[in-house]
Coordinates of C-alpha atoms and ligand atoms in Angstrom, one line a residue:
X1 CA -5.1 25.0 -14.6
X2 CA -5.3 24.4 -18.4
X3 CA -8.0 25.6 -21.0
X4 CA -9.7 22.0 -20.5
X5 CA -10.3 23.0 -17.1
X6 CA -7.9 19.8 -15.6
X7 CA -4.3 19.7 -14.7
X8 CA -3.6 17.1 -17.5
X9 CA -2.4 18.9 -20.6
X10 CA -4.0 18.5 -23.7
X11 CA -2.5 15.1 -25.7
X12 CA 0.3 16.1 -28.0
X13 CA 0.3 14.4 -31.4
X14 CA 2.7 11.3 -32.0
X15 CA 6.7 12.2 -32.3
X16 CA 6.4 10.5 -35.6
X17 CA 4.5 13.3 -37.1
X18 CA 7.5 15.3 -36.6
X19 CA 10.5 13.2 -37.4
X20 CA 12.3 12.7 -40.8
X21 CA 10.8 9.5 -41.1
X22 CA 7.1 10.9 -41.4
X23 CA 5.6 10.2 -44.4
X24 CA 2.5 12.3 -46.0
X25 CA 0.7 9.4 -47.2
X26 CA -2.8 9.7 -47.2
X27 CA -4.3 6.5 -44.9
X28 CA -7.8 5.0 -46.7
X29 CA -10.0 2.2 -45.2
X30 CA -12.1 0.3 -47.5
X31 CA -14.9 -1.8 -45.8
X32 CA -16.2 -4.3 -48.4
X33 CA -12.8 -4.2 -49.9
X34 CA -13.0 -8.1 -50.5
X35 CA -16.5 -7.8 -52.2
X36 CA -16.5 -7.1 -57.0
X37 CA -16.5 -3.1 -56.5
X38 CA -14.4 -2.8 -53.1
X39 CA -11.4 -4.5 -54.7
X40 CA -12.0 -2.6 -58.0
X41 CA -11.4 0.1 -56.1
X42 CA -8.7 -1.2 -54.0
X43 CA -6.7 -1.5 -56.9
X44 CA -7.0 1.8 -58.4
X45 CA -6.4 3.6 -54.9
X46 CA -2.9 1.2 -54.7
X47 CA -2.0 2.7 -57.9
X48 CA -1.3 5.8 -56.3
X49 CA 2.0 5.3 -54.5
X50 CA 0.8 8.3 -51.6
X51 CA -2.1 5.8 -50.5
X52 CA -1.7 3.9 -48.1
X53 CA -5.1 1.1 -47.7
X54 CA -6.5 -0.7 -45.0
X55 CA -9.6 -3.2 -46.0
X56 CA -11.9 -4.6 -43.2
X57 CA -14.1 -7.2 -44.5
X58 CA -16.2 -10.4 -42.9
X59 CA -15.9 -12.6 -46.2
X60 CA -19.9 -12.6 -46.4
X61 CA -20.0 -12.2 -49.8
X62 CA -16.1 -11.2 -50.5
X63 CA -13.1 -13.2 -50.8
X64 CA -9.5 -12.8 -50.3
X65 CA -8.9 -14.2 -53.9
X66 CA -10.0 -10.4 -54.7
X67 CA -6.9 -9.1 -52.9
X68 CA -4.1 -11.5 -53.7
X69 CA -2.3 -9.5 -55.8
X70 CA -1.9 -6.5 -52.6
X71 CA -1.4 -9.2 -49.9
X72 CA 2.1 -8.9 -48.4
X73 CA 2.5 -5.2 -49.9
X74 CA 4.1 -2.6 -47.6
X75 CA 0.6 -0.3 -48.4
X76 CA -1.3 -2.4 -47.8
X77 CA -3.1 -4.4 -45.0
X78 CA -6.5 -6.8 -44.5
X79 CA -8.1 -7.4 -41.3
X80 CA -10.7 -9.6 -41.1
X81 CA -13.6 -7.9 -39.4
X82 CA -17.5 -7.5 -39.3
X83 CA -18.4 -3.7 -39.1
X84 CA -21.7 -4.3 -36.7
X85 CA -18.8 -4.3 -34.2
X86 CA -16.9 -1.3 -33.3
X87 CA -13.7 -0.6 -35.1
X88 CA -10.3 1.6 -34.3
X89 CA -7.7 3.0 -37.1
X90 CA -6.1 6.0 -37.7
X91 CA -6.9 6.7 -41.4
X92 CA -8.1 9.9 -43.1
X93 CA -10.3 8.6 -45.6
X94 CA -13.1 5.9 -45.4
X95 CA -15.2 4.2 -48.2
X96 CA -18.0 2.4 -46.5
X97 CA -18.9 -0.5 -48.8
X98 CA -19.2 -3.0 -46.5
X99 CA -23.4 -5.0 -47.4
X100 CA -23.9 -7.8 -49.7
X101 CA -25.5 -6.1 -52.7
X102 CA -27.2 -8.5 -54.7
X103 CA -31.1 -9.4 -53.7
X104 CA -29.8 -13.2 -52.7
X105 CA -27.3 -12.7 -50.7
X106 CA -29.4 -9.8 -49.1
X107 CA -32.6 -11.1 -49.0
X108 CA -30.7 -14.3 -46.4
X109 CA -30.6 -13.0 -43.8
X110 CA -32.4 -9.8 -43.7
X111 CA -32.1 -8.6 -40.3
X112 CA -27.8 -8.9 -40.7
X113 CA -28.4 -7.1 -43.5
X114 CA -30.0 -4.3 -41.6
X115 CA -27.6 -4.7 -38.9
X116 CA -24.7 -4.0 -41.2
X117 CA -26.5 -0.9 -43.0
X118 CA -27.3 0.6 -39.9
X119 CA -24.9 -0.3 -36.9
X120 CA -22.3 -0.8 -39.3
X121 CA -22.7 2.7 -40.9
X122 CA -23.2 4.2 -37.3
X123 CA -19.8 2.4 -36.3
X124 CA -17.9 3.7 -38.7
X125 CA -19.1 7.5 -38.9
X126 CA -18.6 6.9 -35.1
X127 CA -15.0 6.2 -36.3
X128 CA -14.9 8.8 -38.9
X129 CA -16.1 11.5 -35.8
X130 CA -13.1 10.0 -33.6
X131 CA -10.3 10.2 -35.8
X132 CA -12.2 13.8 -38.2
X133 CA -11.7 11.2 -41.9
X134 CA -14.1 12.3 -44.7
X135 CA -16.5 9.3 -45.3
X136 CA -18.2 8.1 -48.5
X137 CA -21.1 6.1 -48.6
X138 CA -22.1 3.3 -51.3
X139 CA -26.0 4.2 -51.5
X140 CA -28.1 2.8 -53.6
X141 CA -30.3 3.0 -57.1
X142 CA -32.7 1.1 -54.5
X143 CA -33.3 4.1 -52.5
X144 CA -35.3 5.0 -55.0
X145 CA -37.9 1.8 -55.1
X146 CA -40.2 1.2 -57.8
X147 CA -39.4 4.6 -59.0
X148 CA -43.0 6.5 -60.1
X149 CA -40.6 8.9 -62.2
X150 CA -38.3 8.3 -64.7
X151 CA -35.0 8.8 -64.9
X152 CA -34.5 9.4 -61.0
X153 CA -32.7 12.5 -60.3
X154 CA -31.6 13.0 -56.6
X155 CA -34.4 14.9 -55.7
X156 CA -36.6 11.8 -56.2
X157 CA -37.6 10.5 -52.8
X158 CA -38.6 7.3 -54.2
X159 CA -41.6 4.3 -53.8
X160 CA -39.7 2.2 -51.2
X161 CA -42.2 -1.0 -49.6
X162 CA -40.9 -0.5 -46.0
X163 CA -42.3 -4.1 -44.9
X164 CA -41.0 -6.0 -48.3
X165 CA -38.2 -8.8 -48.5
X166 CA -36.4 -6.1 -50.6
X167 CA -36.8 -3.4 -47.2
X168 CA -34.2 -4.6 -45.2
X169 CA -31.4 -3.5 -47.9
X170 CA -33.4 -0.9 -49.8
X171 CA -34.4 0.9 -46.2
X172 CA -31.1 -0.3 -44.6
X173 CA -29.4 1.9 -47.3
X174 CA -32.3 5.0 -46.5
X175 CA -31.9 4.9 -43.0
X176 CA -27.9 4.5 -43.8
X177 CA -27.8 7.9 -45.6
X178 CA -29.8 10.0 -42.9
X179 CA -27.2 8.8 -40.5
X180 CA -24.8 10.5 -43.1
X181 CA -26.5 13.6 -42.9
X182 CA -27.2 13.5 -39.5
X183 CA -23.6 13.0 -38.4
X184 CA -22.6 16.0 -40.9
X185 CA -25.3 18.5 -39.4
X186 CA -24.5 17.3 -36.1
X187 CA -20.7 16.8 -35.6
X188 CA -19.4 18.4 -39.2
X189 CA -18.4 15.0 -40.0
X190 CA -17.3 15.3 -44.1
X191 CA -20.1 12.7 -45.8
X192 CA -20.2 11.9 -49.6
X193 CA -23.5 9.7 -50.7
X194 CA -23.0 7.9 -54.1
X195 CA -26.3 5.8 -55.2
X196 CA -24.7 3.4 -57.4
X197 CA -26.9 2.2 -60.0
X198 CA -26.4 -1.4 -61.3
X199 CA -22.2 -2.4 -61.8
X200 CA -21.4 -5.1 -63.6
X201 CA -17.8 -6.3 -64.6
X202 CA -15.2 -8.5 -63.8
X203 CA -15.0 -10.7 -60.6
X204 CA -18.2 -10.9 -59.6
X205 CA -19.1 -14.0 -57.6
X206 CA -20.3 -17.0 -60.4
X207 CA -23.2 -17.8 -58.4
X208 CA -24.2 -14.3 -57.2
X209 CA -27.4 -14.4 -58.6
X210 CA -27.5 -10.5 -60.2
X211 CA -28.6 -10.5 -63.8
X212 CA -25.3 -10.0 -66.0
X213 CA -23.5 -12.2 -63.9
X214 CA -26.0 -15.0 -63.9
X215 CA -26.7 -14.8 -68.3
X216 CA -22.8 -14.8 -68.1
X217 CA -21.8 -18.0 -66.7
X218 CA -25.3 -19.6 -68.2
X219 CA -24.1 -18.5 -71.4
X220 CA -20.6 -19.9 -71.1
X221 CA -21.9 -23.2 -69.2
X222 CA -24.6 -23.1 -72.2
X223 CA -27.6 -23.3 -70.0
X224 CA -30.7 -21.0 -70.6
X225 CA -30.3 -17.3 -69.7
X226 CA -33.3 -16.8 -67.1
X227 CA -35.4 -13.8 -67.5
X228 CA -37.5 -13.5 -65.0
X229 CA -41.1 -12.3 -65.8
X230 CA -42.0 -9.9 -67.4
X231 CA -38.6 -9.1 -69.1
X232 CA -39.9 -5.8 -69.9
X233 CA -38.4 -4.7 -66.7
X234 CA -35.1 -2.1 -67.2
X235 CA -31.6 -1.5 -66.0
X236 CA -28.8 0.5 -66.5
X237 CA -25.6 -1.3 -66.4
X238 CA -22.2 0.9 -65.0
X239 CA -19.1 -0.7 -66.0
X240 CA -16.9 -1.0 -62.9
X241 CA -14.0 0.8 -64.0
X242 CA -16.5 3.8 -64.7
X243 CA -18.1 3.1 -61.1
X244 CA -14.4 3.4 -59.1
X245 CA -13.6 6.4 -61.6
X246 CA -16.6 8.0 -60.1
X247 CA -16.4 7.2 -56.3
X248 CA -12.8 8.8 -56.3
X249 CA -14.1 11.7 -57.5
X250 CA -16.8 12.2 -55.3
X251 CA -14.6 11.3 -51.9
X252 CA -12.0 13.7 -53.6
X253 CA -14.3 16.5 -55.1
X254 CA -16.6 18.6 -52.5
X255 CA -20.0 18.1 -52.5
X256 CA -22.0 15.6 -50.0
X257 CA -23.9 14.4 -52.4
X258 CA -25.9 12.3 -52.8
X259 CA -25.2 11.7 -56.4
X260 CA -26.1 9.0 -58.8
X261 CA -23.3 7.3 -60.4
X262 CA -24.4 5.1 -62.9
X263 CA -24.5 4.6 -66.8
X264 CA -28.0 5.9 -68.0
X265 CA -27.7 3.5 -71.0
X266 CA -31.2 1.7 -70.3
X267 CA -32.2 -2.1 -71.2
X268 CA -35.2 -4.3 -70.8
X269 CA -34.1 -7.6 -69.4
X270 CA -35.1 -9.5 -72.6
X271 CA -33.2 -6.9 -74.2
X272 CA -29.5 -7.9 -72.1
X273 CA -30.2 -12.0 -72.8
X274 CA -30.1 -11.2 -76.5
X275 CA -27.6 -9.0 -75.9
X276 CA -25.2 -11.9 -74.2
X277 CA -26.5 -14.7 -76.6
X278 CA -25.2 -12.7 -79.7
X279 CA -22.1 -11.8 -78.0
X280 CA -20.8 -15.1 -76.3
X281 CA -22.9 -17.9 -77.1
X282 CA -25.6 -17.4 -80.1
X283 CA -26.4 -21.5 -79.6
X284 CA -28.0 -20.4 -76.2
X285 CA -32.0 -20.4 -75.3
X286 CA -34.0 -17.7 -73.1
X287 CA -36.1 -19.1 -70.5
X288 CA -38.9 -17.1 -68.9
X289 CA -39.0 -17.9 -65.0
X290 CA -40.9 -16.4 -62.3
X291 CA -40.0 -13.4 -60.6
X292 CA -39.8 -12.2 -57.3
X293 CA -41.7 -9.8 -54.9
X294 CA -41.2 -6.1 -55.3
X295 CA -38.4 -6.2 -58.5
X296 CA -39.0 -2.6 -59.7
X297 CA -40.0 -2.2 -62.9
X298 CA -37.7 0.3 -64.6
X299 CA -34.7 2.5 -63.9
X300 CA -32.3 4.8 -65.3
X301 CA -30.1 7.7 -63.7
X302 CA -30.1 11.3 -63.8
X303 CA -26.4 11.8 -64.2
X304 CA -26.6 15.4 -64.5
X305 CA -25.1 16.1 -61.2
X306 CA -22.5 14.0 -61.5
X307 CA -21.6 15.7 -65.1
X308 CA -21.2 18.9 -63.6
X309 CA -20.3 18.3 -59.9
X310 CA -17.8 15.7 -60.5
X311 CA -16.9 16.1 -64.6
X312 CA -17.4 12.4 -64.3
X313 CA -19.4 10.0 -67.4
X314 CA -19.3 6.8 -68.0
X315 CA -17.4 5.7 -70.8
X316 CA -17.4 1.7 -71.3
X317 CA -20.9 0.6 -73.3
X318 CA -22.7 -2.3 -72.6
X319 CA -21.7 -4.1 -75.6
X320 CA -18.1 -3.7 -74.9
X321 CA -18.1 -4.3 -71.4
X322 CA -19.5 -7.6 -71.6
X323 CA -17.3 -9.4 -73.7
X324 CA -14.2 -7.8 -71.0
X325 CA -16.4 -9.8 -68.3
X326 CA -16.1 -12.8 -69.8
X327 CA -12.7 -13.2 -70.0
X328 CA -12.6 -13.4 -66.1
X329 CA -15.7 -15.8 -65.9
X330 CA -14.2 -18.5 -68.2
X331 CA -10.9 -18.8 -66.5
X332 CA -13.1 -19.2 -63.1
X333 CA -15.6 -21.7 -64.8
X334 CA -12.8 -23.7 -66.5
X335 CA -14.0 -22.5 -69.3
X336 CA -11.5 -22.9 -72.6
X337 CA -11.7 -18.9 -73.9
X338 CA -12.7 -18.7 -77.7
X339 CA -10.0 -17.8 -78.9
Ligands
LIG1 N1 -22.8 -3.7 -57.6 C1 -23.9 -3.0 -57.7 O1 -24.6 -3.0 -58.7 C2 -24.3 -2.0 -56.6 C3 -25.4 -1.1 -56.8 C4 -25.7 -0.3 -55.8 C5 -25.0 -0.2 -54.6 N2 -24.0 -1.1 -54.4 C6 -23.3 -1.0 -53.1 O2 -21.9 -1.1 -53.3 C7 -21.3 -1.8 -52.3 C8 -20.4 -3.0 -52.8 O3 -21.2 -3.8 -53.6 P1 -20.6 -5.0 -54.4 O4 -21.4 -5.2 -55.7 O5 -19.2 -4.9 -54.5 O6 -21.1 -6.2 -53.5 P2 -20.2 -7.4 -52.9 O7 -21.2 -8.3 -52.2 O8 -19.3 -8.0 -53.9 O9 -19.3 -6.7 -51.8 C9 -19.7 -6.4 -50.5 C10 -18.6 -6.7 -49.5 O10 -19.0 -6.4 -48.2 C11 -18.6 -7.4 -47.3 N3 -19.5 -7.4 -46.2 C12 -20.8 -7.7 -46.2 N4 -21.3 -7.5 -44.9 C13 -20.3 -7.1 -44.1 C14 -20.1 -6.8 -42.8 N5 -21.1 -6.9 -41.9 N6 -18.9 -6.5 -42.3 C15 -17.8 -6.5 -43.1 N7 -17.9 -6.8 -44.4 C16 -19.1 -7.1 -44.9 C17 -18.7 -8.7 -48.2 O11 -18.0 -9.8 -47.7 C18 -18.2 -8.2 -49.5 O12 -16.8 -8.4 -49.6 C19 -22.4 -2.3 -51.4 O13 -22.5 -1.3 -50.3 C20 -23.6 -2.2 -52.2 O14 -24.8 -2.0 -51.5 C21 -23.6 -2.0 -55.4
LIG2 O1 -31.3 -14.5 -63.5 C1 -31.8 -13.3 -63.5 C2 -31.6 -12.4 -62.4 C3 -32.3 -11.2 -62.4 N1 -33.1 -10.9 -63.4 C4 -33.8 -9.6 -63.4 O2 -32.8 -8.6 -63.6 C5 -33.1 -7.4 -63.0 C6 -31.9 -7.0 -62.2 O3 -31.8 -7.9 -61.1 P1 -30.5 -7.9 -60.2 O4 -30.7 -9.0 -59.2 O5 -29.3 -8.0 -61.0 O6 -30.4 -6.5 -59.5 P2 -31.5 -5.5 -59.0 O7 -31.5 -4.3 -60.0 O8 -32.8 -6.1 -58.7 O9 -30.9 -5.0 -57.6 C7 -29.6 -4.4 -57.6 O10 -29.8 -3.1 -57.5 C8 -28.8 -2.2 -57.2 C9 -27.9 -2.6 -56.1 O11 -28.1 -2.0 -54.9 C10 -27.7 -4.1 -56.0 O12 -26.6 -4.5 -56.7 C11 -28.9 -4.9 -56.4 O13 -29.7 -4.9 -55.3 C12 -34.4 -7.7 -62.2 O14 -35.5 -7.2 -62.9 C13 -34.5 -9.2 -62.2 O15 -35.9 -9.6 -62.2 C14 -33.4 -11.8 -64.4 O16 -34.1 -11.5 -65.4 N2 -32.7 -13.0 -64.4

């Protein structure tokens, strides 16, 4: 009788693992790897020619166009796949990215949207328990509400509306990190949080609706940037180079988390339109329009923790990561460039 208590002996690990051909490559999933930052990070991952990367993705808000340039590479593979339903793959790491992010797209269907923060999360720490990868989560800024204290620092519970239009993503993502936590305390799983504070950058969908992209492509298209009331209201805009920069560090660095990762370089809203006017089209107007329920009023990291947990800043400013936005959005919008 064996240790297990059967006569079956315990599985022995595939023949591959000991032949000459076995390769050391480290095997990373990306869910959401279709979607701005998934691919972002997609690419920087592929850079490293020890990674091999698997993306899962349903194409809610993503697009293969994102991936084009890995499609057909040895490295690399794309499965078409919605993560409320269970998933099996032998990889080591997994970046869980897989939600539409911006209010819109969010706010559409709200109960999917809770679905895919919650059974999707559960599926794949499920997965990460299976096959013992390290998961990272892509948290939120929105954890945090209408934050009632300014900067947020982790410790910051937050001001969350739990019956809003803004709840199902907002508490999809709260309920999403205490399975994190829960899994770790309860089957040693290895979790990393990042709450991502507003990215910006290069291929974001045209017509997604979050504020840089949307004064973007009314700027080029010369239509009027619409600030939504008051205008007073504040961001702080990560560059998405910065954001990947920081998400590898945390997966690769070892602490949970969570920690912010975001650039604490704040703006009012009125404040980014003149901000996009001056740098691509000074000809354009500002409109005020109405705003919508529960739009917190200000926010702004605490990256302290990520200074000296990670050695990670941001580097790209808002003024010079706009004009390397808009590059991308011309070509897509037909757009002649300047010049
Ligand atoms: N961009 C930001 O400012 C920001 C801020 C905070 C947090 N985040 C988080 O970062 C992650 C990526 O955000 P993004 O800005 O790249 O958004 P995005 O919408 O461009 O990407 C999300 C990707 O997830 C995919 N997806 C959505 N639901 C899915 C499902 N059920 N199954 C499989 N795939 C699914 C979409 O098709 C898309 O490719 C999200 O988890 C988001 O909540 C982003
Ligand atoms: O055309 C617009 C769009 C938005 N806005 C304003 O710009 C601010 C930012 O709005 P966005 O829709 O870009 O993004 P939000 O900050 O509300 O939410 C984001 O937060 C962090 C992430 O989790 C998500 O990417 C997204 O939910 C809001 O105050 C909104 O009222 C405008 O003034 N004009």
């Amino acid at each position: 009788m064996s240790a297990n208590g059967t006569d079956k002996k315990p599985p022995s690990p595939s023949p591959l693992r000991f032949s000459k051909f076995f390769q050391s490559n480290m095997r990373i999933l990306v869910t959401g790897g279709a979607g701005f930052i998934g691919s972002h990070l997609v690419d920087k991952l592929m850079e490293n020619e020890k990674n091999e990367v698997i993306v899962v993705d349903n194409y809610f808000t993503g697009t293969k166009d994102n991936l084009k340039k890995w499609i057909g590479h040895p490295r690399f593979e794309l499965i078409r796949h919605d993560v409320t339903e269970t998933l099996l793959v032998e990889v080591d790491r997994i970046y869980h990215l897989a939600c539409p992010a911006s209010p819109i797209f969010y706010k559409y269907n709200p109960v999917k949207t809770i679905k895919t923060n919650v059974i999707g999360t559960l599926n794949m720490l499920g997965l990460a328990k299976r096959v013992g990868a390290r998961i990272l989560l892509t948290s939120t800024s929105e954890v945090y509400g209408d934050p009632l204290e300014h900067p947020q620092n982790e410790s910051y519970w937050g001001n969350v509306n739990p019956i809003g239009v803004r709840s199902c993503y907002d508490e999809g993502k709260r309920v999403a990190e205490t399975l994190m936590f829960d899994y770790h305390r309860q089957h040693g799983i290895e979790i990393r949080i990042a709450r991502i504070f507003n990215t910006y950058g290069p291929r974001m969908n045209i017509d997604d609706g979050r504020v840089v992209s949307n004064f973007i492509a009314q700027a080029i298209r010369n239509e009027p940037l619409t600030v939504q009331l008051p205008g007073t209201q504040t961001r702080s805009f990560c560059y998405v180079s910065d954001m990947v920069d920081g998400l590898i560090r945390l997966m690769e660095g070892e602490n949970t988390g969570p920690i912010n990762i975001g650039n604490p370089g704040e703006f009012t809203m009125l404040e980014l339109a003149e901000a996009v006017k001056e740098l691509i089209n000074p000809e354009v107007k500002i409109s005020m329009v109405e705003n919508t329920p529960d739009d917190p009023r200000q926010r702004k990291p605490d990256i302290t923790k990520a200074k000296e947990l990670l050695g990670w800043e941001p580097k790209v400013k808002l003024r010079d990561g706009l004009p390397l936005m808009e590059e991308d959005f011309r070509q897509r919008l037909g757009s002649p460039s300047k010049n």
